[in-house]
mmCIF file of N, CA, C and O in Angstrom:
data_model
loop_
_atom_site.group_PDB
_atom_site.id
_atom_site.type_symbol
_atom_site.label_atom_id
_atom_site.label_comp_id
_atom_site.label_asym_id
_atom_site.label_seq_id
_atom_site.Cartn_x
_atom_site.Cartn_y
_atom_site.Cartn_z
ATOM 1 N N UNK A 1 106.369 99.626 92.229
ATOM 2 C CA UNK A 1 106.792 100.309 91.036
ATOM 3 C C UNK A 1 106.663 101.807 91.268
ATOM 4 O O UNK A 1 105.648 102.269 91.752
ATOM 5 N N UNK A 2 107.693 102.553 90.960
ATOM 6 C CA UNK A 2 107.677 104.003 91.073
ATOM 7 C C UNK A 2 107.836 104.608 89.685
ATOM 8 O O UNK A 2 108.683 104.172 88.916
ATOM 9 N N UNK A 3 106.989 105.589 89.390
ATOM 10 C CA UNK A 3 106.972 106.180 88.060
ATOM 11 C C UNK A 3 106.878 107.699 88.180
ATOM 12 O O UNK A 3 106.123 108.208 89.009
ATOM 13 N N UNK A 4 107.637 108.419 87.370
ATOM 14 C CA UNK A 4 107.524 109.862 87.323
ATOM 15 C C UNK A 4 106.304 110.211 86.468
ATOM 16 O O UNK A 4 106.205 109.785 85.317
ATOM 17 N N UNK A 5 105.380 110.984 87.049
ATOM 18 C CA UNK A 5 104.111 111.263 86.380
ATOM 19 C C UNK A 5 103.867 112.767 86.265
ATOM 20 O O UNK A 5 104.175 113.515 87.187
ATOM 21 N N UNK A 6 103.276 113.187 85.149
ATOM 22 C CA UNK A 6 102.947 114.609 84.991
ATOM 23 C C UNK A 6 101.736 114.984 85.849
ATOM 24 O O UNK A 6 100.812 114.197 86.023
ATOM 25 N N UNK A 7 101.758 116.208 86.386
ATOM 26 C CA UNK A 7 100.643 116.725 87.179
ATOM 27 C C UNK A 7 99.652 117.367 86.224
ATOM 28 O O UNK A 7 100.003 118.256 85.445
ATOM 29 N N UNK A 8 98.402 116.923 86.261
ATOM 30 C CA UNK A 8 97.360 117.453 85.387
ATOM 31 C C UNK A 8 96.662 118.634 86.059
ATOM 32 O O UNK A 8 96.491 119.689 85.463
ATOM 33 N N UNK A 9 96.236 118.443 87.298
ATOM 34 C CA UNK A 9 95.565 119.493 88.070
ATOM 35 C C UNK A 9 96.260 119.595 89.423
ATOM 36 O O UNK A 9 96.548 118.589 90.059
ATOM 37 N N UNK A 10 96.499 120.833 89.854
ATOM 38 C CA UNK A 10 97.119 121.048 91.159
ATOM 39 C C UNK A 10 96.543 122.333 91.732
ATOM 40 O O UNK A 10 96.871 123.423 91.299
ATOM 41 N N UNK A 11 95.617 122.202 92.690
ATOM 42 C CA UNK A 11 95.036 123.378 93.318
ATOM 43 C C UNK A 11 94.994 123.179 94.833
ATOM 44 O O UNK A 11 95.613 122.257 95.355
ATOM 45 N N UNK A 12 94.262 124.034 95.544
ATOM 46 C CA UNK A 12 94.211 123.957 96.999
ATOM 47 C C UNK A 12 93.487 122.717 97.517
ATOM 48 O O UNK A 12 93.677 122.315 98.657
ATOM 49 N N UNK A 13 92.657 122.112 96.688
ATOM 50 C CA UNK A 13 91.859 120.966 97.126
ATOM 51 C C UNK A 13 92.453 119.625 96.719
ATOM 52 O O UNK A 13 92.505 118.695 97.529
ATOM 53 N N UNK A 14 92.890 119.498 95.449
ATOM 54 C CA UNK A 14 93.349 118.203 94.947
ATOM 55 C C UNK A 14 94.575 118.335 94.050
ATOM 56 O O UNK A 14 94.872 119.416 93.531
ATOM 57 N N UNK A 15 95.236 117.208 93.878
ATOM 58 C CA UNK A 15 96.297 117.068 92.881
ATOM 59 C C UNK A 15 95.939 115.844 92.048
ATOM 60 O O UNK A 15 95.679 114.777 92.604
ATOM 61 N N UNK A 16 95.898 116.005 90.735
ATOM 62 C CA UNK A 16 95.589 114.892 89.840
ATOM 63 C C UNK A 16 96.807 114.656 88.962
ATOM 64 O O UNK A 16 97.359 115.590 88.381
ATOM 65 N N UNK A 17 97.232 113.389 88.887
ATOM 66 C CA UNK A 17 98.393 113.031 88.067
ATOM 67 C C UNK A 17 97.999 111.951 87.066
ATOM 68 O O UNK A 17 97.025 111.230 87.257
ATOM 69 N N UNK A 18 98.768 111.870 85.999
ATOM 70 C CA UNK A 18 98.545 110.869 84.955
ATOM 71 C C UNK A 18 99.539 109.731 85.175
ATOM 72 O O UNK A 18 100.739 109.885 85.006
ATOM 73 N N UNK A 19 99.047 108.557 85.596
ATOM 74 C CA UNK A 19 99.877 107.385 85.825
ATOM 75 C C UNK A 19 99.591 106.410 84.691
ATOM 76 O O UNK A 19 98.628 105.650 84.724
ATOM 77 N N UNK A 20 100.411 106.465 83.643
ATOM 78 C CA UNK A 20 100.135 105.656 82.448
ATOM 79 C C UNK A 20 98.870 106.159 81.785
ATOM 80 O O UNK A 20 98.780 107.310 81.380
ATOM 81 N N UNK A 21 97.856 105.299 81.673
ATOM 82 C CA UNK A 21 96.566 105.681 81.095
ATOM 83 C C UNK A 21 95.547 106.072 82.158
ATOM 84 O O UNK A 21 94.390 106.358 81.843
ATOM 85 N N UNK A 22 95.947 106.069 83.413
ATOM 86 C CA UNK A 22 95.025 106.301 84.516
ATOM 87 C C UNK A 22 95.275 107.657 85.167
ATOM 88 O O UNK A 22 96.415 108.029 85.415
ATOM 89 N N UNK A 23 94.187 108.381 85.437
ATOM 90 C CA UNK A 23 94.284 109.637 86.184
ATOM 91 C C UNK A 23 94.055 109.312 87.656
ATOM 92 O O UNK A 23 93.050 108.697 88.011
ATOM 93 N N UNK A 24 94.994 109.732 88.506
ATOM 94 C CA UNK A 24 94.913 109.457 89.932
ATOM 95 C C UNK A 24 94.728 110.776 90.674
ATOM 96 O O UNK A 24 95.477 111.727 90.450
ATOM 97 N N UNK A 25 93.735 110.826 91.576
ATOM 98 C CA UNK A 25 93.474 112.028 92.365
ATOM 99 C C UNK A 25 94.001 111.829 93.781
ATOM 100 O O UNK A 25 93.716 110.836 94.432
ATOM 101 N N UNK A 26 94.797 112.806 94.236
ATOM 102 C CA UNK A 26 95.350 112.820 95.585
ATOM 103 C C UNK A 26 94.886 114.084 96.290
ATOM 104 O O UNK A 26 94.485 115.049 95.647
ATOM 105 N N UNK A 27 94.995 114.127 97.623
ATOM 106 C CA UNK A 27 94.805 115.418 98.301
ATOM 107 C C UNK A 27 95.882 116.390 97.821
ATOM 108 O O UNK A 27 96.938 115.980 97.334
ATOM 109 N N UNK A 28 95.648 117.662 97.974
ATOM 110 C CA UNK A 28 96.589 118.665 97.493
ATOM 111 C C UNK A 28 97.975 118.474 98.103
ATOM 112 O O UNK A 28 98.115 118.227 99.303
ATOM 113 N N UNK A 29 99.016 118.600 97.267
ATOM 114 C CA UNK A 29 100.383 118.475 97.757
ATOM 115 C C UNK A 29 100.960 119.837 98.129
ATOM 116 O O UNK A 29 102.059 119.916 98.666
ATOM 117 N N UNK A 30 100.219 120.896 97.843
ATOM 118 C CA UNK A 30 100.602 122.270 98.203
ATOM 119 C C UNK A 30 101.969 122.665 97.662
ATOM 120 O O UNK A 30 102.715 123.377 98.312
ATOM 121 N N UNK A 31 102.295 122.192 96.484
ATOM 122 C CA UNK A 31 103.536 122.566 95.795
ATOM 123 C C UNK A 31 103.201 122.855 94.348
ATOM 124 O O UNK A 31 102.348 122.187 93.757
ATOM 125 N N UNK A 32 103.888 123.808 93.766
ATOM 126 C CA UNK A 32 103.673 124.144 92.361
ATOM 127 C C UNK A 32 104.742 123.439 91.534
ATOM 128 O O UNK A 32 105.814 123.989 91.285
ATOM 129 N N UNK A 33 104.464 122.188 91.139
ATOM 130 C CA UNK A 33 105.421 121.396 90.368
ATOM 131 C C UNK A 33 104.722 120.752 89.176
ATOM 132 O O UNK A 33 103.503 120.621 89.151
ATOM 133 N N UNK A 34 105.525 120.378 88.198
ATOM 134 C CA UNK A 34 104.989 119.809 86.952
ATOM 135 C C UNK A 34 104.947 118.277 86.967
ATOM 136 O O UNK A 34 104.150 117.671 86.274
ATOM 137 N N UNK A 35 105.848 117.638 87.741
ATOM 138 C CA UNK A 35 105.908 116.176 87.793
ATOM 139 C C UNK A 35 106.110 115.713 89.226
ATOM 140 O O UNK A 35 106.727 116.409 90.030
ATOM 141 N N UNK A 36 105.562 114.534 89.533
ATOM 142 C CA UNK A 36 105.758 113.913 90.842
ATOM 143 C C UNK A 36 106.086 112.435 90.643
ATOM 144 O O UNK A 36 105.770 111.857 89.596
ATOM 145 N N UNK A 37 106.716 111.852 91.629
ATOM 146 C CA UNK A 37 106.984 110.409 91.610
ATOM 147 C C UNK A 37 105.846 109.711 92.335
ATOM 148 O O UNK A 37 105.534 110.032 93.484
ATOM 149 N N UNK A 38 105.206 108.763 91.650
ATOM 150 C CA UNK A 38 104.081 108.035 92.209
ATOM 151 C C UNK A 38 104.472 106.579 92.379
ATOM 152 O O UNK A 38 105.002 105.948 91.471
ATOM 153 N N UNK A 39 104.191 106.056 93.575
ATOM 154 C CA UNK A 39 104.489 104.655 93.885
ATOM 155 C C UNK A 39 103.193 103.862 93.820
ATOM 156 O O UNK A 39 102.184 104.248 94.405
ATOM 157 N N UNK A 40 103.225 102.739 93.092
ATOM 158 C CA UNK A 40 102.089 101.837 93.000
ATOM 159 C C UNK A 40 102.470 100.535 93.681
ATOM 160 O O UNK A 40 103.465 99.911 93.333
ATOM 161 N N UNK A 41 101.689 100.147 94.709
ATOM 162 C CA UNK A 41 102.006 98.924 95.447
ATOM 163 C C UNK A 41 100.702 98.285 95.917
ATOM 164 O O UNK A 41 99.943 98.888 96.662
ATOM 165 N N UNK A 42 100.439 97.084 95.473
ATOM 166 C CA UNK A 42 99.244 96.322 95.872
ATOM 167 C C UNK A 42 97.948 97.106 95.662
ATOM 168 O O UNK A 42 97.090 97.170 96.538
ATOM 169 N N UNK A 43 97.812 97.750 94.520
ATOM 170 C CA UNK A 43 96.590 98.468 94.203
ATOM 171 C C UNK A 43 96.476 99.837 94.851
ATOM 172 O O UNK A 43 95.442 100.479 94.743
ATOM 173 N N UNK A 44 97.516 100.288 95.545
ATOM 174 C CA UNK A 44 97.487 101.592 96.206
ATOM 175 C C UNK A 44 98.516 102.515 95.573
ATOM 176 O O UNK A 44 99.632 102.107 95.273
ATOM 177 N N UNK A 45 98.118 103.759 95.382
ATOM 178 C CA UNK A 45 99.002 104.778 94.823
ATOM 179 C C UNK A 45 99.388 105.749 95.930
ATOM 180 O O UNK A 45 98.567 106.103 96.773
ATOM 181 N N UNK A 46 100.638 106.198 95.905
ATOM 182 C CA UNK A 46 101.075 107.223 96.847
ATOM 183 C C UNK A 46 102.165 108.059 96.195
ATOM 184 O O UNK A 46 102.901 107.590 95.335
ATOM 185 N N UNK A 47 102.254 109.314 96.612
ATOM 186 C CA UNK A 47 103.283 110.213 96.094
ATOM 187 C C UNK A 47 104.499 110.098 96.994
ATOM 188 O O UNK A 47 104.379 110.165 98.220
ATOM 189 N N UNK A 48 105.660 109.885 96.382
ATOM 190 C CA UNK A 48 106.908 109.777 97.137
ATOM 191 C C UNK A 48 107.816 110.938 96.745
ATOM 192 O O UNK A 48 107.692 111.514 95.669
ATOM 193 N N UNK A 49 108.751 111.270 97.635
ATOM 194 C CA UNK A 49 109.645 112.413 97.394
ATOM 195 C C UNK A 49 110.584 112.186 96.218
ATOM 196 O O UNK A 49 110.815 113.063 95.425
ATOM 197 N N UNK A 50 111.152 111.005 96.126
ATOM 198 C CA UNK A 50 112.102 110.706 95.054
ATOM 199 C C UNK A 50 111.957 109.250 94.659
ATOM 200 O O UNK A 50 111.377 108.454 95.382
ATOM 201 N N UNK A 51 112.468 108.920 93.507
ATOM 202 C CA UNK A 51 112.390 107.545 93.032
ATOM 203 C C UNK A 51 113.261 106.667 93.917
ATOM 204 O O UNK A 51 114.467 106.822 93.959
ATOM 205 N N UNK A 52 112.610 105.788 94.652
ATOM 206 C CA UNK A 52 113.338 104.887 95.537
ATOM 207 C C UNK A 52 113.747 103.652 94.744
ATOM 208 O O UNK A 52 113.024 103.189 93.885
ATOM 209 N N UNK A 53 114.901 103.135 95.084
ATOM 210 C CA UNK A 53 115.331 101.908 94.442
ATOM 211 C C UNK A 53 114.624 100.748 95.122
ATOM 212 O O UNK A 53 114.350 100.779 96.311
ATOM 213 N N UNK A 54 114.321 99.746 94.341
ATOM 214 C CA UNK A 54 113.723 98.557 94.921
ATOM 215 C C UNK A 54 114.780 97.860 95.764
ATOM 216 O O UNK A 54 115.838 97.487 95.276
ATOM 217 N N UNK A 55 114.502 97.729 97.036
ATOM 218 C CA UNK A 55 115.472 97.136 97.945
ATOM 219 C C UNK A 55 115.109 95.675 98.177
ATOM 220 O O UNK A 55 113.948 95.366 98.438
ATOM 221 N N UNK A 56 116.081 94.795 98.096
ATOM 222 C CA UNK A 56 115.777 93.387 98.354
ATOM 223 C C UNK A 56 115.448 93.183 99.830
ATOM 224 O O UNK A 56 115.955 93.891 100.698
ATOM 225 N N UNK A 57 114.577 92.238 100.088
ATOM 226 C CA UNK A 57 114.214 91.929 101.465
ATOM 227 C C UNK A 57 115.343 91.121 102.075
ATOM 228 O O UNK A 57 115.788 90.124 101.515
ATOM 229 N N UNK A 58 115.824 91.571 103.225
ATOM 230 C CA UNK A 58 116.929 90.889 103.889
ATOM 231 C C UNK A 58 116.357 90.075 105.032
ATOM 232 O O UNK A 58 115.612 90.596 105.877
ATOM 233 N N UNK A 59 116.698 88.795 105.053
ATOM 234 C CA UNK A 59 116.210 87.914 106.109
ATOM 235 C C UNK A 59 116.847 88.303 107.437
ATOM 236 O O UNK A 59 117.996 88.729 107.487
ATOM 237 N N UNK A 60 116.078 88.145 108.503
ATOM 238 C CA UNK A 60 116.597 88.465 109.823
ATOM 239 C C UNK A 60 117.618 87.409 110.229
ATOM 240 O O UNK A 60 117.511 86.242 109.865
ATOM 241 N N UNK A 61 118.595 87.859 111.006
ATOM 242 C CA UNK A 61 119.609 86.935 111.500
ATOM 243 C C UNK A 61 119.005 86.026 112.555
ATOM 244 O O UNK A 61 118.056 86.379 113.237
ATOM 245 N N UNK A 62 119.601 84.873 112.693
ATOM 246 C CA UNK A 62 119.138 83.955 113.721
ATOM 247 C C UNK A 62 119.422 84.562 115.086
ATOM 248 O O UNK A 62 120.363 85.315 115.262
ATOM 249 N N UNK A 63 118.602 84.172 116.060
ATOM 250 C CA UNK A 63 118.809 84.681 117.406
ATOM 251 C C UNK A 63 120.140 84.188 117.953
ATOM 252 O O UNK A 63 120.504 83.036 117.772
ATOM 253 N N UNK A 64 120.821 85.058 118.596
ATOM 254 C CA UNK A 64 122.067 84.653 119.230
ATOM 255 C C UNK A 64 121.757 84.101 120.607
ATOM 256 O O UNK A 64 120.678 84.303 121.153
ATOM 257 N N UNK A 65 122.699 83.410 121.178
ATOM 258 C CA UNK A 65 122.499 82.835 122.502
ATOM 259 C C UNK A 65 122.237 83.934 123.534
ATOM 260 O O UNK A 65 121.413 83.783 124.414
ATOM 261 N N UNK A 66 122.924 85.059 123.413
ATOM 262 C CA UNK A 66 122.743 86.166 124.345
ATOM 263 C C UNK A 66 121.322 86.711 124.259
ATOM 264 O O UNK A 66 120.703 86.998 125.275
ATOM 265 N N UNK A 67 120.796 86.830 123.056
ATOM 266 C CA UNK A 67 119.443 87.341 122.893
ATOM 267 C C UNK A 67 118.430 86.395 123.538
ATOM 268 O O UNK A 67 117.459 86.833 124.143
ATOM 269 N N UNK A 68 118.660 85.099 123.437
ATOM 270 C CA UNK A 68 117.755 84.132 124.054
ATOM 271 C C UNK A 68 117.779 84.263 125.571
ATOM 272 O O UNK A 68 116.750 84.236 126.223
ATOM 273 N N UNK A 69 118.962 84.417 126.134
ATOM 274 C CA UNK A 69 119.091 84.541 127.582
ATOM 275 C C UNK A 69 118.404 85.812 128.056
ATOM 276 O O UNK A 69 117.656 85.808 129.027
ATOM 277 N N UNK A 70 118.629 86.930 127.360
ATOM 278 C CA UNK A 70 118.020 88.193 127.758
ATOM 279 C C UNK A 70 116.501 88.156 127.659
ATOM 280 O O UNK A 70 115.820 88.762 128.461
ATOM 281 N N UNK A 71 115.974 87.458 126.684
ATOM 282 C CA UNK A 71 114.529 87.427 126.512
ATOM 283 C C UNK A 71 113.857 86.569 127.573
ATOM 284 O O UNK A 71 112.676 86.705 127.830
ATOM 285 N N UNK A 72 114.608 85.663 128.224
ATOM 286 C CA UNK A 72 114.025 84.799 129.241
ATOM 287 C C UNK A 72 114.088 85.399 130.633
ATOM 288 O O UNK A 72 113.525 84.853 131.567
ATOM 289 N N UNK A 73 114.782 86.498 130.800
ATOM 290 C CA UNK A 73 114.867 87.130 132.108
ATOM 291 C C UNK A 73 113.511 87.693 132.498
ATOM 292 O O UNK A 73 112.822 88.299 131.697
ATOM 293 N N UNK A 74 113.182 87.473 133.748
ATOM 294 C CA UNK A 74 111.923 88.002 134.242
ATOM 295 C C UNK A 74 112.185 88.821 135.491
ATOM 296 O O UNK A 74 113.154 88.595 136.216
ATOM 297 N N UNK A 75 111.309 89.726 135.740
ATOM 298 C CA UNK A 75 111.434 90.580 136.907
ATOM 299 C C UNK A 75 110.771 89.866 138.083
ATOM 300 O O UNK A 75 109.637 89.411 137.991
ATOM 301 N N UNK A 76 111.512 89.747 139.152
ATOM 302 C CA UNK A 76 110.975 89.090 140.331
ATOM 303 C C UNK A 76 110.606 90.151 141.351
ATOM 304 O O UNK A 76 111.345 91.092 141.578
ATOM 305 N N UNK A 77 109.468 89.972 141.949
ATOM 306 C CA UNK A 77 109.049 90.888 142.995
ATOM 307 C C UNK A 77 108.977 90.133 144.308
ATOM 308 O O UNK A 77 108.675 88.940 144.349
ATOM 309 N N UNK A 78 109.267 90.833 145.363
ATOM 310 C CA UNK A 78 109.231 90.236 146.690
ATOM 311 C C UNK A 78 108.041 90.822 147.417
ATOM 312 O O UNK A 78 107.877 92.035 147.507
ATOM 313 N N UNK A 79 107.215 89.946 147.905
ATOM 314 C CA UNK A 79 106.053 90.406 148.646
ATOM 315 C C UNK A 79 106.359 90.309 150.132
ATOM 316 O O UNK A 79 106.858 89.295 150.618
ATOM 317 N N UNK A 80 106.076 91.355 150.837
ATOM 318 C CA UNK A 80 106.266 91.356 152.279
ATOM 319 C C UNK A 80 104.914 91.105 152.937
ATOM 320 O O UNK A 80 103.926 91.709 152.563
ATOM 321 N N UNK A 81 104.934 90.211 153.871
ATOM 322 C CA UNK A 81 103.709 89.930 154.601
ATOM 323 C C UNK A 81 103.739 90.725 155.893
ATOM 324 O O UNK A 81 104.750 90.769 156.589
ATOM 325 N N UNK A 82 102.656 91.327 156.213
ATOM 326 C CA UNK A 82 102.559 92.121 157.433
ATOM 327 C C UNK A 82 101.779 91.303 158.461
ATOM 328 O O UNK A 82 100.653 90.895 158.220
ATOM 329 N N UNK A 83 102.404 91.054 159.568
ATOM 330 C CA UNK A 83 101.758 90.314 160.639
ATOM 331 C C UNK A 83 101.342 91.240 161.764
ATOM 332 O O UNK A 83 101.397 90.904 162.952
ATOM 333 N N UNK A 84 100.976 92.441 161.429
ATOM 334 C CA UNK A 84 100.558 93.402 162.433
ATOM 335 C C UNK A 84 99.133 93.066 162.876
ATOM 336 O O UNK A 84 98.213 93.103 162.079
ATOM 337 N N UNK A 85 99.011 92.709 164.104
ATOM 338 C CA UNK A 85 97.708 92.373 164.641
ATOM 339 C C UNK A 85 97.384 93.425 165.697
ATOM 340 O O UNK A 85 98.171 93.696 166.588
ATOM 341 N N UNK A 86 96.261 93.991 165.553
ATOM 342 C CA UNK A 86 95.823 95.010 166.501
ATOM 343 C C UNK A 86 94.920 94.360 167.530
ATOM 344 O O UNK A 86 93.905 93.754 167.185
ATOM 345 N N UNK A 87 95.342 94.443 168.785
ATOM 346 C CA UNK A 87 94.516 93.851 169.852
ATOM 347 C C UNK A 87 93.701 94.942 170.516
ATOM 348 O O UNK A 87 94.188 96.030 170.765
ATOM 349 N N UNK A 88 92.474 94.635 170.823
ATOM 350 C CA UNK A 88 91.621 95.591 171.488
ATOM 351 C C UNK A 88 91.291 95.119 172.866
ATOM 352 O O UNK A 88 91.185 94.034 173.220
#
């Protein structure tokens, strides 16, 4: 959820905004503005640049045959054996 919130305190140390009935303290945003967009997600608050639209989660496409073949390729190394024997 993203909400436009009024800035209560904004100084060099902190920025405090009013999110509904709750005052939220953030590190200073170093901008002189009256309102900010605050995102609330899973109990965490963050300041966002603009109100983002809620985007639906898009399922990943099934693997194609080409992707399966490419993922199974392995790098082969050739080991050379040295039969150099030093006789004394």
